mmCIF file of C-alpha atoms in Angstrom:
data_model
loop_
_atom_site.group_PDB
_atom_site.id
_atom_site.type_symbol
_atom_site.label_atom_id
_atom_site.label_comp_id
_atom_site.label_asym_id
_atom_site.label_seq_id
_atom_site.Cartn_x
_atom_site.Cartn_y
_atom_site.Cartn_z
ATOM 1 C CA MET A 1485 -8.102 17.971 11.457
ATOM 2 C CA PRO A 1486 -4.388 19.323 11.152
ATOM 3 C CA LEU A 1487 -4.275 20.886 7.413
ATOM 4 C CA ALA A 1488 -0.867 18.748 7.439
ATOM 5 C CA LEU A 1489 -3.005 15.801 7.279
ATOM 6 C CA LEU A 1490 -4.456 17.072 4.093
ATOM 7 C CA ALA A 1491 -1.545 18.233 2.469
ATOM 8 C CA LEU A 1492 -0.030 14.409 2.783
ATOM 9 C CA ALA A 1493 -3.286 13.082 1.531
ATOM 10 C CA ILE A 1494 -2.694 14.990 -0.842
ATOM 11 C CA GLY A 1495 1.153 13.338 -2.060
ATOM 12 C CA ALA A 1496 -0.868 10.566 -0.942
ATOM 13 C CA PHE A 1497 -2.722 10.793 -3.602
ATOM 14 C CA GLY A 1498 -0.168 11.733 -6.375
ATOM 15 C CA ILE A 1499 1.932 7.904 -5.376
ATOM 16 C CA GLY A 1500 -1.598 5.973 -5.571
ATOM 17 C CA THR A 1501 -2.225 7.094 -8.325
ATOM 18 C CA THR A 1502 0.992 6.314 -9.882
ATOM 19 C CA GLU A 1503 0.883 2.657 -8.182
ATOM 20 C CA PHE A 1504 -2.485 1.419 -9.322
ATOM 21 C CA VAL A 1505 -3.434 3.417 -12.418
ATOM 22 C CA ILE A 1506 -0.321 0.898 -13.941
ATOM 23 C CA MET A 1507 -3.124 -2.256 -13.671
ATOM 24 C CA GLY A 1508 -5.340 -0.345 -16.449
ATOM 25 C CA LEU A 1509 -3.444 0.001 -18.821
ATOM 26 C CA LEU A 1510 -0.923 -3.124 -18.827
ATOM 27 C CA PRO A 1511 -2.537 -4.161 -22.265
ATOM 28 C CA GLU A 1512 -1.609 -0.265 -23.875
ATOM 29 C CA ILE A 1513 1.680 -0.636 -22.565
ATOM 30 C CA ALA A 1514 2.301 -4.476 -23.752
ATOM 31 C CA GLY A 1515 0.998 -3.804 -27.291
ATOM 32 C CA ASP A 1516 3.032 -0.237 -27.878
ATOM 33 C CA TYR A 1517 6.120 -2.565 -25.904
ATOM 34 C CA GLY A 1518 5.276 -5.490 -27.968
ATOM 35 C CA VAL A 1519 5.447 -8.308 -24.895
ATOM 36 C CA SER A 1520 3.366 -10.688 -23.071
ATOM 37 C CA ILE A 1521 1.142 -9.173 -20.249
ATOM 38 C CA PRO A 1522 3.053 -11.008 -18.194
ATOM 39 C CA THR A 1523 5.910 -8.968 -19.123
ATOM 40 C CA ALA A 1524 4.471 -6.188 -19.390
ATOM 41 C CA GLY A 1525 3.159 -7.586 -14.714
ATOM 42 C CA LEU A 1526 7.128 -6.234 -14.340
ATOM 43 C CA LEU A 1527 6.318 -3.272 -13.874
ATOM 44 C CA VAL A 1528 3.927 -4.369 -11.146
ATOM 45 C CA THR A 1529 6.857 -6.129 -9.870
ATOM 46 C CA GLY A 1530 9.260 -3.848 -10.097
ATOM 47 C CA TYR A 1531 7.481 -0.547 -8.833
ATOM 48 C CA ALA A 1532 6.361 -3.352 -5.290
ATOM 49 C CA LEU A 1533 10.785 -4.210 -5.044
ATOM 50 C CA GLY A 1534 11.832 -0.455 -5.924
ATOM 51 C CA VAL A 1535 9.622 0.269 -3.167
ATOM 52 C CA VAL A 1536 10.932 -2.469 -1.008
ATOM 53 C CA ILE A 1537 14.273 -1.661 -1.449
ATOM 54 C CA GLY A 1538 13.940 2.127 -1.652
ATOM 55 C CA ALA A 1539 11.578 2.545 1.723
ATOM 56 C CA PRO A 1540 14.543 1.385 3.849
ATOM 57 C CA LEU A 1541 17.599 2.778 1.548
ATOM 58 C CA MET A 1542 15.819 6.281 1.373
ATOM 59 C CA THR A 1543 14.612 6.977 5.073
ATOM 60 C CA VAL A 1544 18.329 5.730 6.369
ATOM 61 C CA LEU A 1545 19.636 8.314 4.105
ATOM 62 C CA GLY A 1546 17.441 11.449 5.180
ATOM 63 C CA ASN A 1547 18.560 10.061 9.094
ATOM 64 C CA ARG A 1548 20.473 12.735 9.247
ATOM 65 C CA ILE A 1549 17.499 15.915 7.906
ATOM 66 C CA SER A 1550 13.888 16.406 9.317
ATOM 67 C CA ARG A 1551 10.920 14.879 8.200
ATOM 68 C CA LYS A 1552 9.583 18.005 6.081
ATOM 69 C CA THR A 1553 12.525 18.385 4.607
ATOM 70 C CA MET A 1554 12.546 14.444 3.433
ATOM 71 C CA LEU A 1555 9.457 14.484 2.001
ATOM 72 C CA ILE A 1556 9.725 17.441 -0.205
ATOM 73 C CA LEU A 1557 12.879 15.442 -1.281
ATOM 74 C CA LEU A 1558 10.905 12.103 -1.891
ATOM 75 C CA MET A 1559 8.041 13.981 -4.269
ATOM 76 C CA GLY A 1560 10.782 15.602 -6.147
ATOM 77 C CA LEU A 1561 12.167 12.781 -7.023
ATOM 78 C CA PHE A 1562 8.308 11.270 -7.413
ATOM 79 C CA VAL A 1563 8.126 13.843 -10.589
ATOM 80 C CA VAL A 1564 11.309 12.728 -11.962
ATOM 81 C CA GLY A 1565 10.357 8.976 -11.610
ATOM 82 C CA ASN A 1566 7.087 9.730 -13.445
ATOM 83 C CA LEU A 1567 8.597 12.069 -16.403
ATOM 84 C CA LEU A 1568 11.067 9.272 -17.355
ATOM 85 C CA SER A 1569 7.950 7.041 -17.255
ATOM 86 C CA ALA A 1570 6.206 9.256 -19.267
ATOM 87 C CA LEU A 1571 8.801 9.646 -22.220
ATOM 88 C CA ALA A 1572 9.788 5.976 -21.973
ATOM 89 C CA PRO A 1573 10.628 4.917 -26.059
ATOM 90 C CA SER A 1574 12.021 1.692 -24.665
ATOM 91 C CA PHE A 1575 10.345 -1.292 -22.106
ATOM 92 C CA PRO A 1576 13.155 -1.494 -20.302
ATOM 93 C CA LEU A 1577 13.674 2.028 -20.331
ATOM 94 C CA MET A 1578 9.544 2.916 -18.816
ATOM 95 C CA LEU A 1579 10.373 0.125 -16.809
ATOM 96 C CA THR A 1580 13.119 2.082 -14.963
ATOM 97 C CA GLY A 1581 11.528 5.169 -14.613
ATOM 98 C CA ARG A 1582 8.805 3.200 -12.509
ATOM 99 C CA ILE A 1583 12.020 2.084 -10.132
ATOM 100 C CA VAL A 1584 12.809 5.492 -10.109
ATOM 101 C CA THR A 1585 9.168 6.691 -8.801
ATOM 102 C CA SER A 1586 8.991 3.809 -6.482
ATOM 103 C CA LEU A 1587 11.611 4.998 -4.186
ATOM 104 C CA ALA A 1588 10.232 7.726 -3.445
ATOM 105 C CA HIS A 1589 6.640 6.150 -1.950
ATOM 106 C CA GLY A 1590 7.285 3.468 0.901
ATOM 107 C CA ALA A 1591 9.398 6.476 2.698
ATOM 108 C CA PHE A 1592 7.047 8.722 1.888
ATOM 109 C CA PHE A 1593 4.500 6.612 3.232
ATOM 110 C CA GLY A 1594 6.457 5.529 6.101
ATOM 111 C CA ILE A 1595 7.547 8.226 7.588
ATOM 112 C CA GLY A 1596 4.075 10.485 6.794
ATOM 113 C CA SER A 1597 2.635 7.038 8.868
ATOM 114 C CA VAL A 1598 5.007 8.589 11.701
ATOM 115 C CA VAL A 1599 4.424 12.399 11.252
ATOM 116 C CA ALA A 1600 0.504 12.249 10.833
ATOM 117 C CA ALA A 1601 0.142 9.771 14.411
ATOM 118 C CA ASP A 1602 2.792 13.126 16.417
ATOM 119 C CA LEU A 1603 -0.191 15.141 14.756
ATOM 120 C CA VAL A 1604 -2.656 13.771 17.231
ATOM 121 C CA ALA A 1605 -3.535 13.084 20.724
ATOM 122 C CA PRO A 1606 -2.232 8.544 20.593
ATOM 123 C CA ASP A 1607 -6.070 7.430 21.347
ATOM 124 C CA LYS A 1608 -5.614 9.009 17.307
ATOM 125 C CA LYS A 1609 -3.287 7.699 15.465
ATOM 126 C CA ALA A 1610 -4.539 4.972 13.658
ATOM 127 C CA GLY A 1611 -7.666 7.751 13.107
ATOM 128 C CA ALA A 1612 -4.734 9.870 11.595
ATOM 129 C CA ILE A 1613 -2.490 7.426 9.431
ATOM 130 C CA ALA A 1614 -5.972 6.542 7.527
ATOM 131 C CA THR A 1615 -6.539 9.642 6.998
ATOM 132 C CA MET A 1616 -3.240 10.011 5.326
ATOM 133 C CA PHE A 1617 -4.510 6.985 3.467
ATOM 134 C CA THR A 1618 -7.329 8.236 2.904
ATOM 135 C CA GLY A 1619 -5.364 10.075 -0.988
ATOM 136 C CA LEU A 1620 -4.364 6.680 -1.813
ATOM 137 C CA THR A 1621 -7.675 5.545 -1.765
ATOM 138 C CA ILE A 1622 -10.121 8.449 -3.461
ATOM 139 C CA ALA A 1623 -7.259 8.506 -6.019
ATOM 140 C CA ASN A 1624 -8.168 5.227 -6.821
ATOM 141 C CA ILE A 1625 -12.129 6.232 -7.455
ATOM 142 C CA VAL A 1626 -10.959 9.629 -8.796
ATOM 143 C CA GLY A 1627 -7.110 9.386 -10.122
ATOM 144 C CA VAL A 1628 -6.939 5.954 -11.240
ATOM 145 C CA PRO A 1629 -9.883 5.082 -13.519
ATOM 146 C CA LEU A 1630 -9.379 9.079 -14.555
ATOM 147 C CA GLY A 1631 -5.666 7.695 -16.062
ATOM 148 C CA THR A 1632 -7.019 4.747 -17.064
ATOM 149 C CA PHE A 1633 -10.071 7.126 -19.343
ATOM 150 C CA ILE A 1634 -7.210 8.847 -20.132
ATOM 151 C CA GLY A 1635 -4.172 6.585 -21.291
ATOM 152 C CA GLN A 1636 -7.609 4.295 -23.264
ATOM 153 C CA ALA A 1637 -8.099 7.742 -25.204
ATOM 154 C CA VAL A 1638 -5.465 9.492 -25.778
ATOM 155 C CA GLY A 1639 -2.270 7.673 -24.730
ATOM 156 C CA TRP A 1640 -0.369 5.887 -21.628
ATOM 157 C CA ARG A 1641 2.518 8.240 -22.481
ATOM 158 C CA THR A 1642 -0.113 11.589 -21.088
ATOM 159 C CA THR A 1643 -0.617 9.192 -17.754
ATOM 160 C CA PHE A 1644 1.938 9.254 -16.936
ATOM 161 C CA ALA A 1645 2.517 13.280 -17.320
ATOM 162 C CA VAL A 1646 -0.252 14.062 -16.110
ATOM 163 C CA VAL A 1647 0.730 11.945 -12.780
ATOM 164 C CA ALA A 1648 4.159 14.181 -12.487
ATOM 165 C CA ALA A 1649 1.450 17.411 -12.646
ATOM 166 C CA LEU A 1650 -0.070 15.918 -9.753
ATOM 167 C CA GLY A 1651 3.200 15.382 -8.077
ATOM 168 C CA VAL A 1652 4.380 19.028 -8.378
ATOM 169 C CA VAL A 1653 0.893 19.789 -6.775
ATOM 170 C CA GLY A 1654 1.694 17.729 -3.964
ATOM 171 C CA LEU A 1655 5.128 18.563 -3.668
ATOM 172 C CA LEU A 1656 3.245 22.196 -3.904
ATOM 173 C CA GLY A 1657 0.922 21.121 -0.534
ATOM 174 C CA ILE A 1658 3.774 19.546 1.514
ATOM 175 C CA VAL A 1659 6.074 22.283 1.462
ATOM 176 C CA ARG A 1660 2.857 24.617 2.455
ATOM 177 C CA LEU A 1661 0.835 23.040 4.705
ATOM 178 C CA VAL A 1662 3.533 20.304 6.851
ATOM 179 C CA PRO A 1663 4.696 21.860 9.476
ATOM 180 C CA ALA A 1664 8.434 22.149 10.353
ATOM 181 C CA MET A 1665 9.288 19.788 12.615
ATOM 182 C CA PRO A 1666 13.037 18.899 13.234
ATOM 183 C CA ARG A 1667 14.437 15.564 13.673
ATOM 184 C CA PRO A 1668 13.928 13.955 17.820
ATOM 185 C CA GLU A 1669 16.943 14.941 19.605
ATOM 186 C CA GLY A 1670 18.794 11.583 19.824
ATOM 187 C CA ALA A 1671 17.701 9.482 17.594
ATOM 188 C CA ARG A 1672 20.271 7.261 16.166
ATOM 189 C CA LEU A 1673 20.208 4.673 12.990
ATOM 190 C CA ARG A 1674 21.600 2.531 15.542
ATOM 191 C CA GLY A 1675 18.475 2.594 18.136
ATOM 192 C CA GLU A 1676 16.158 2.671 14.343
ATOM 193 C CA LEU A 1677 17.016 -0.737 13.483
ATOM 194 C CA ALA A 1678 16.769 -2.415 17.455
ATOM 195 C CA ALA A 1679 13.308 -2.502 16.424
ATOM 196 C CA PHE A 1680 14.206 -4.833 14.095
ATOM 197 C CA ARG A 1681 15.253 -7.591 17.330
ATOM 198 C CA ASN A 1682 10.485 -7.692 18.486
ATOM 199 C CA PRO A 1683 10.071 -10.681 16.673
ATOM 200 C CA GLN A 1684 5.961 -8.452 16.882
ATOM 201 C CA VAL A 1685 7.199 -5.950 14.526
ATOM 202 C CA LEU A 1686 8.717 -8.556 11.917
ATOM 203 C CA LEU A 1687 5.489 -11.096 12.408
ATOM 204 C CA ALA A 1688 3.565 -7.399 11.589
ATOM 205 C CA MET A 1689 5.655 -6.945 9.029
ATOM 206 C CA ALA A 1690 4.696 -10.506 7.556
ATOM 207 C CA MET A 1691 1.510 -10.615 8.071
ATOM 208 C CA THR A 1692 1.867 -7.103 5.566
ATOM 209 C CA VAL A 1693 3.620 -8.902 2.740
ATOM 210 C CA LEU A 1694 1.648 -11.747 3.175
ATOM 211 C CA GLY A 1695 -2.614 -10.231 3.459
ATOM 212 C CA PHE A 1696 -1.784 -7.638 1.248
ATOM 213 C CA GLY A 1697 -0.033 -9.579 -1.492
ATOM 214 C CA GLY A 1698 -3.345 -11.140 -1.298
ATOM 215 C CA VAL A 1699 -5.372 -8.194 -2.936
ATOM 216 C CA PHE A 1700 -2.595 -7.650 -5.172
ATOM 217 C CA ALA A 1701 -2.505 -11.204 -6.848
ATOM 218 C CA ALA A 1702 -6.360 -10.280 -7.685
ATOM 219 C CA ILE A 1703 -5.820 -6.976 -9.125
ATOM 220 C CA THR A 1704 -2.845 -6.607 -10.712
ATOM 221 C CA TYR A 1705 -5.060 -8.342 -14.134
ATOM 222 C CA ILE A 1706 -8.615 -7.235 -13.338
ATOM 223 C CA ALA A 1707 -7.371 -5.752 -16.212
ATOM 224 C CA PRO A 1708 -7.528 -9.207 -18.932
ATOM 225 C CA MET A 1709 -9.380 -11.377 -16.399
ATOM 226 C CA MET A 1710 -12.645 -8.965 -16.925
ATOM 227 C CA THR A 1711 -12.646 -8.618 -20.233
ATOM 228 C CA ARG A 1712 -11.650 -12.339 -21.381
ATOM 229 C CA VAL A 1713 -12.969 -14.065 -18.890
ATOM 230 C CA ALA A 1714 -15.739 -11.168 -17.521
ATOM 231 C CA GLY A 1715 -16.803 -10.139 -20.577
ATOM 232 C CA TYR A 1716 -16.627 -6.663 -19.580
ATOM 233 C CA SER A 1717 -15.934 -4.591 -22.112
ATOM 234 C CA ASP A 1718 -11.707 -2.549 -22.835
ATOM 235 C CA GLY A 1719 -13.692 0.862 -21.863
ATOM 236 C CA ALA A 1720 -15.752 -0.613 -18.728
ATOM 237 C CA VAL A 1721 -11.903 -1.741 -16.410
ATOM 238 C CA THR A 1722 -12.302 2.141 -15.411
ATOM 239 C CA TRP A 1723 -15.047 1.902 -13.526
ATOM 240 C CA LEU A 1724 -14.590 -1.335 -12.343
ATOM 241 C CA LEU A 1725 -11.348 0.269 -10.912
ATOM 242 C CA VAL A 1726 -13.784 3.265 -9.394
ATOM 243 C CA LEU A 1727 -15.660 0.833 -7.529
ATOM 244 C CA PHE A 1728 -12.373 -0.953 -6.665
ATOM 245 C CA GLY A 1729 -10.740 2.623 -5.463
ATOM 246 C CA VAL A 1730 -14.718 3.066 -3.524
ATOM 247 C CA GLY A 1731 -14.128 -0.671 -1.719
ATOM 248 C CA MET A 1732 -10.817 1.051 -0.871
ATOM 249 C CA PHE A 1733 -11.789 4.173 0.844
ATOM 250 C CA LEU A 1734 -14.711 2.605 2.941
ATOM 251 C CA GLY A 1735 -11.928 -0.030 4.199
ATOM 252 C CA ASN A 1736 -9.672 2.207 4.975
ATOM 253 C CA LEU A 1737 -12.519 4.088 6.758
ATOM 254 C CA LEU A 1738 -13.236 1.551 8.882
ATOM 255 C CA GLY A 1739 -9.853 -0.104 9.316
ATOM 256 C CA GLY A 1740 -8.327 3.603 11.026
ATOM 257 C CA ARG A 1741 -11.553 3.621 13.350
ATOM 258 C CA TYR A 1742 -11.678 0.482 14.229
ATOM 259 C CA ALA A 1743 -8.491 0.065 14.882
ATOM 260 C CA ASP A 1744 -8.345 1.878 17.647
ATOM 261 C CA ARG A 1745 -10.391 0.035 19.327
ATOM 262 C CA LYS A 1746 -9.707 -3.476 18.910
ATOM 263 C CA LEU A 1747 -7.167 -3.675 16.216
ATOM 264 C CA MET A 1748 -6.294 -7.715 16.350
ATOM 265 C CA PRO A 1749 -10.252 -8.909 15.795
ATOM 266 C CA MET A 1750 -10.185 -6.148 13.489
ATOM 267 C CA LEU A 1751 -7.299 -8.016 11.332
ATOM 268 C CA TYR A 1752 -8.595 -11.980 12.111
ATOM 269 C CA THR A 1753 -11.973 -10.013 10.414
ATOM 270 C CA THR A 1754 -10.590 -8.643 7.323
ATOM 271 C CA LEU A 1755 -7.981 -10.638 6.561
ATOM 272 C CA GLY A 1756 -10.736 -14.004 7.053
ATOM 273 C CA GLY A 1757 -13.039 -12.367 4.627
ATOM 274 C CA LEU A 1758 -10.283 -11.389 2.050
ATOM 275 C CA ALA A 1759 -9.165 -14.615 2.281
ATOM 276 C CA VAL A 1760 -12.826 -16.295 1.444
ATOM 277 C CA VAL A 1761 -13.579 -13.325 -0.657
ATOM 278 C CA LEU A 1762 -10.842 -14.082 -3.180
ATOM 279 C CA ALA A 1763 -11.377 -18.170 -2.982
ATOM 280 C CA LEU A 1764 -15.032 -16.989 -4.015
ATOM 281 C CA PHE A 1765 -13.482 -14.501 -7.132
ATOM 282 C CA THR A 1766 -12.477 -17.290 -8.854
ATOM 283 C CA VAL A 1767 -16.559 -18.500 -9.739
ATOM 284 C CA PHE A 1768 -17.754 -15.165 -9.388
ATOM 285 C CA ALA A 1769 -14.943 -13.275 -12.668
ATOM 286 C CA HIS A 1770 -17.585 -15.566 -14.663
ATOM 287 C CA ASP A 1771 -20.371 -13.312 -14.123
ATOM 288 C CA LYS A 1772 -20.277 -9.617 -14.470
ATOM 289 C CA PHE A 1773 -22.703 -9.145 -11.268
ATOM 290 C CA LEU A 1774 -20.870 -11.186 -8.834
ATOM 291 C CA ALA A 1775 -17.155 -9.539 -10.478
ATOM 292 C CA ALA A 1776 -18.042 -6.579 -10.327
ATOM 293 C CA ILE A 1777 -19.004 -7.418 -5.654
ATOM 294 C CA ALA A 1778 -15.963 -9.168 -5.611
ATOM 295 C CA ILE A 1779 -13.783 -6.487 -6.623
ATOM 296 C CA LEU A 1780 -16.017 -4.000 -4.218
ATOM 297 C CA LEU A 1781 -15.292 -6.418 -1.231
ATOM 298 C CA VAL A 1782 -11.546 -6.885 -2.002
ATOM 299 C CA GLY A 1783 -10.504 -3.089 -1.531
ATOM 300 C CA ALA A 1784 -12.907 -3.161 1.447
ATOM 301 C CA LEU A 1785 -11.623 -5.931 2.696
ATOM 302 C CA GLY A 1786 -7.973 -5.702 1.724
ATOM 303 C CA PHE A 1787 -7.736 -1.695 2.379
ATOM 304 C CA ALA A 1788 -9.156 -2.198 6.113
ATOM 305 C CA THR A 1789 -5.932 -3.822 7.254
ATOM 306 C CA VAL A 1790 -3.208 -1.396 6.165
ATOM 307 C CA PRO A 1791 -3.519 1.577 9.537
ATOM 308 C CA PRO A 1792 -3.974 -1.817 11.679
ATOM 309 C CA LEU A 1793 -1.413 -3.567 10.348
ATOM 310 C CA GLN A 1794 0.727 -0.045 10.130
ATOM 311 C CA LYS A 1795 -0.641 1.241 14.332
ATOM 312 C CA ARG A 1796 1.199 -1.818 15.282
ATOM 313 C CA VAL A 1797 4.417 -1.555 13.886
ATOM 314 C CA LEU A 1798 4.307 1.891 15.305
ATOM 315 C CA ASP A 1799 3.753 0.379 18.645
ATOM 316 C CA GLN A 1800 5.492 -2.559 18.731
ATOM 317 C CA ALA A 1801 8.668 -0.288 17.682
ATOM 318 C CA HIS A 1802 8.044 1.595 20.727
ATOM 319 C CA GLY A 1803 10.413 4.872 21.095
ATOM 320 C CA ALA A 1804 11.955 4.464 16.961
ATOM 321 C CA PRO A 1805 8.679 3.657 14.716
ATOM 322 C CA THR A 1806 10.494 6.102 11.156
ATOM 323 C CA LEU A 1807 12.518 3.104 10.085
ATOM 324 C CA ALA A 1808 10.217 0.874 11.071
ATOM 325 C CA SER A 1809 7.553 2.134 9.530
ATOM 326 C CA ALA A 1810 9.304 2.418 6.427
ATOM 327 C CA VAL A 1811 10.223 -0.252 5.675
ATOM 328 C CA ASN A 1812 6.638 -1.900 6.765
ATOM 329 C CA ILE A 1813 5.449 0.153 3.762
ATOM 330 C CA GLY A 1814 8.062 -2.095 1.439
ATOM 331 C CA ALA A 1815 6.208 -5.163 2.407
ATOM 332 C CA PHE A 1816 2.822 -3.753 1.172
ATOM 333 C CA ASN A 1817 4.918 -3.721 -1.422
ATOM 334 C CA LEU A 1818 7.181 -6.796 -1.099
ATOM 335 C CA GLY A 1819 3.734 -8.665 -1.375
ATOM 336 C CA ASN A 1820 2.432 -6.849 -3.927
ATOM 337 C CA ALA A 1821 5.391 -8.088 -6.322
ATOM 338 C CA LEU A 1822 5.136 -11.635 -4.710
ATOM 339 C CA ALA A 1823 2.173 -11.462 -5.824
ATOM 340 C CA ALA A 1824 2.096 -9.998 -9.084
ATOM 341 C CA TRP A 1825 4.769 -12.634 -10.086
ATOM 342 C CA LEU A 1826 3.140 -15.867 -8.762
ATOM 343 C CA GLY A 1827 -0.534 -14.374 -10.507
ATOM 344 C CA GLY A 1828 2.023 -14.489 -13.962
ATOM 345 C CA LEU A 1829 3.243 -17.308 -13.360
ATOM 346 C CA VAL A 1830 0.612 -19.366 -12.959
ATOM 347 C CA ILE A 1831 -1.165 -17.268 -15.864
ATOM 348 C CA ALA A 1832 1.934 -18.547 -18.040
ATOM 349 C CA ALA A 1833 1.132 -22.061 -17.427
ATOM 350 C CA GLY A 1834 -1.714 -22.266 -18.793
ATOM 351 C CA LEU A 1835 -3.786 -22.020 -16.031
ATOM 352 C CA GLY A 1836 -6.349 -18.474 -16.752
ATOM 353 C CA TYR A 1837 -6.255 -15.930 -15.613
ATOM 354 C CA THR A 1838 -8.324 -16.323 -12.067
ATOM 355 C CA ALA A 1839 -5.877 -18.731 -10.738
ATOM 356 C CA PRO A 1840 -4.065 -14.914 -9.366
ATOM 357 C CA ASN A 1841 -8.058 -15.120 -7.412
ATOM 358 C CA TRP A 1842 -6.077 -18.591 -5.400
ATOM 359 C CA VAL A 1843 -2.980 -17.462 -4.986
ATOM 360 C CA GLY A 1844 -4.031 -13.867 -3.180
ATOM 361 C CA ALA A 1845 -6.587 -16.083 -1.338
ATOM 362 C CA VAL A 1846 -3.686 -18.186 0.232
ATOM 363 C CA LEU A 1847 -1.280 -15.425 1.259
ATOM 364 C CA ALA A 1848 -4.492 -14.019 3.240
ATOM 365 C CA ALA A 1849 -4.843 -17.385 4.836
ATOM 366 C CA ALA A 1850 -1.541 -17.323 5.943
ATOM 367 C CA ALA A 1851 -1.673 -13.653 6.785
ATOM 368 C CA LEU A 1852 -4.405 -15.040 8.847
ATOM 369 C CA VAL A 1853 -2.512 -17.858 10.586
ATOM 370 C CA LEU A 1854 -0.039 -15.379 11.504
ATOM 371 C CA ALA A 1855 -2.561 -12.980 13.161
ATOM 372 C CA PHE A 1856 -3.680 -15.239 15.820
ATOM 373 C CA TRP A 1857 0.578 -16.625 15.999
ATOM 374 C CA SER A 1858 1.355 -12.665 16.400
ATOM 375 C CA ALA A 1859 -1.769 -12.525 19.410
ATOM 376 C CA ALA A 1860 -0.589 -15.966 21.230
ATOM 377 C CA LEU A 1861 2.618 -14.721 21.058
ATOM 378 C CA GLU A 1862 1.531 -11.434 22.929
ATOM 379 C CA ARG A 1863 -0.193 -13.276 25.918
ATOM 380 C CA ARG A 1864 2.439 -14.607 27.084
ATOM 381 C CA THR A 1865 4.924 -11.842 26.348
ATOM 382 C CA PRO A 1866 4.628 -9.481 29.226
ATOM 383 C CA ALA A 1867 4.423 -6.178 27.863
ATOM 384 C CA PRO A 1868 7.877 -3.854 28.032
ATOM 385 C CA GLY A 1869 8.281 -2.945 31.882
ATOM 386 C CA ALA A 1870 4.846 -4.842 32.730
ATOM 387 C CA ALA A 1871 7.260 -6.957 35.300
ATOM 388 C CA ALA A 1872 9.009 -3.223 36.264
ATOM 389 C CA ALA A 1873 5.389 -1.457 37.916
ATOM 390 C CA VAL A 1874 3.872 -5.854 39.611
ATOM 391 C CA PRO A 1875 5.719 -4.748 42.569
ATOM 392 C CA ALA A 1876 4.496 -1.449 43.939
ATOM 393 C CA PRO A 1877 2.321 -2.645 46.943
ATOM 394 C CA VAL A 1878 -1.113 -1.065 46.416
ATOM 395 C CA HIS A 1879 -2.527 1.228 49.686
ATOM 396 C CA HIS A 1880 -5.488 1.659 51.415
#
C-alpha cells in the first residue's frame, strides 16, 4: 500500500470523526444551547449543506494549484472550523463553525479519491478509494465513540478541541507522506464541467444522494431513538456508534473489493438490502438486541455503496474526474442534509423517533430504482470510442 494512502486515511479519520460525532452529542448540545433536538439536528443539516456547496467551490478555487497543496489547505480550514465549534458561545456560532469545517470535507474526499486512484493500477482503483475511506470508517469505531464518551463525561466542547488536534495530525501526514502531484497539464474548468453533460454521471450522483441519505435518516437521530424507544442508557449510545462504525468498516471493505469486479450488481444488492433493513428498523428499534443488529447492518450496507458510487463517477467522468469526484462527495452530504431534515420533520410532526427509518427506506428504494435505470440506459448507449472501433476488420 502506498504510504500516501495512509496519509489520506489519516485525514479521513479526522473528518469522519467530526462529521459523525455530532449524532451522539445532539442531546447534550441541545441542552446546553436550550434548543430542541430537531433544531440541534440543523448542525447535521448545515454541515451537510456546507459540504454540498464547499465541494465544487473549493475544488474550483484550487483548480490552479497542485492537489497536494490543496489537500494541505483544506486540512487547515478543517482545523479552524473545529476550533470555532469548540469555542462557540451561541448556537448560531456553533452552526457557523460546523459550516466552516464542512467546506473542507467534500473537496478533500473528492481530490483525495482522484489522488488515491492515480496511485494504483486501473483494476485496483476502487480498492484504493476504499483504503482512503477506511480512515472514515475507523473514525466511527474509535474516533466517534471516544468523542461521544469525552463529550458526555467532560463536555462536548472538549470533543471538538480534540478533533481540531486530529486535524493537525492529518495535515502533517499529508505534508510528509503525499507525493508532490502537480496539476495535470491541460486540466481546465471547462473540461471538468463537461463531465456533467453525461447522464450516467448525474444518475450516479442521484443514487448517491438517495442511497446514503437513507443511512442518515436513521443515524442522525440514533441517540434519542435508542434511549427513548429501545430503552438504552445514554452511555450505551457510545457502544452503539462503535457497532455502526464496525458495520461501516466491513461494508467499505466489501464495497471496495467487489466494485472492481461487479460494480452494478454490488449496488443492486446493497441498496436493496439497505431499503429492507431500514424498513425493519422501525420495528427492531423497540428491541435492544434487534436494534443493535439493525444499526450494524445499516452501517455495512450503507457504506458498501460508497466505493462503487465514487468509482462509477470517476469512470463516467473519464478525463476530467476531479470536480465530478468532489461534487459526488457533496452528493453524499446532500443526501445527509435531506434525510436529516426529513427525519426532523416527521419527528416534529409527532410520528415518533422511529419514523425517520421509514424515510430512509423510501430513499434507499428510490436509489435502487435509479441504479436499474442507469444500467438499462448504459446497455442502450455505446461506450465512447466503441463506434470507431467496430468497423475495423479482423484478418486471419
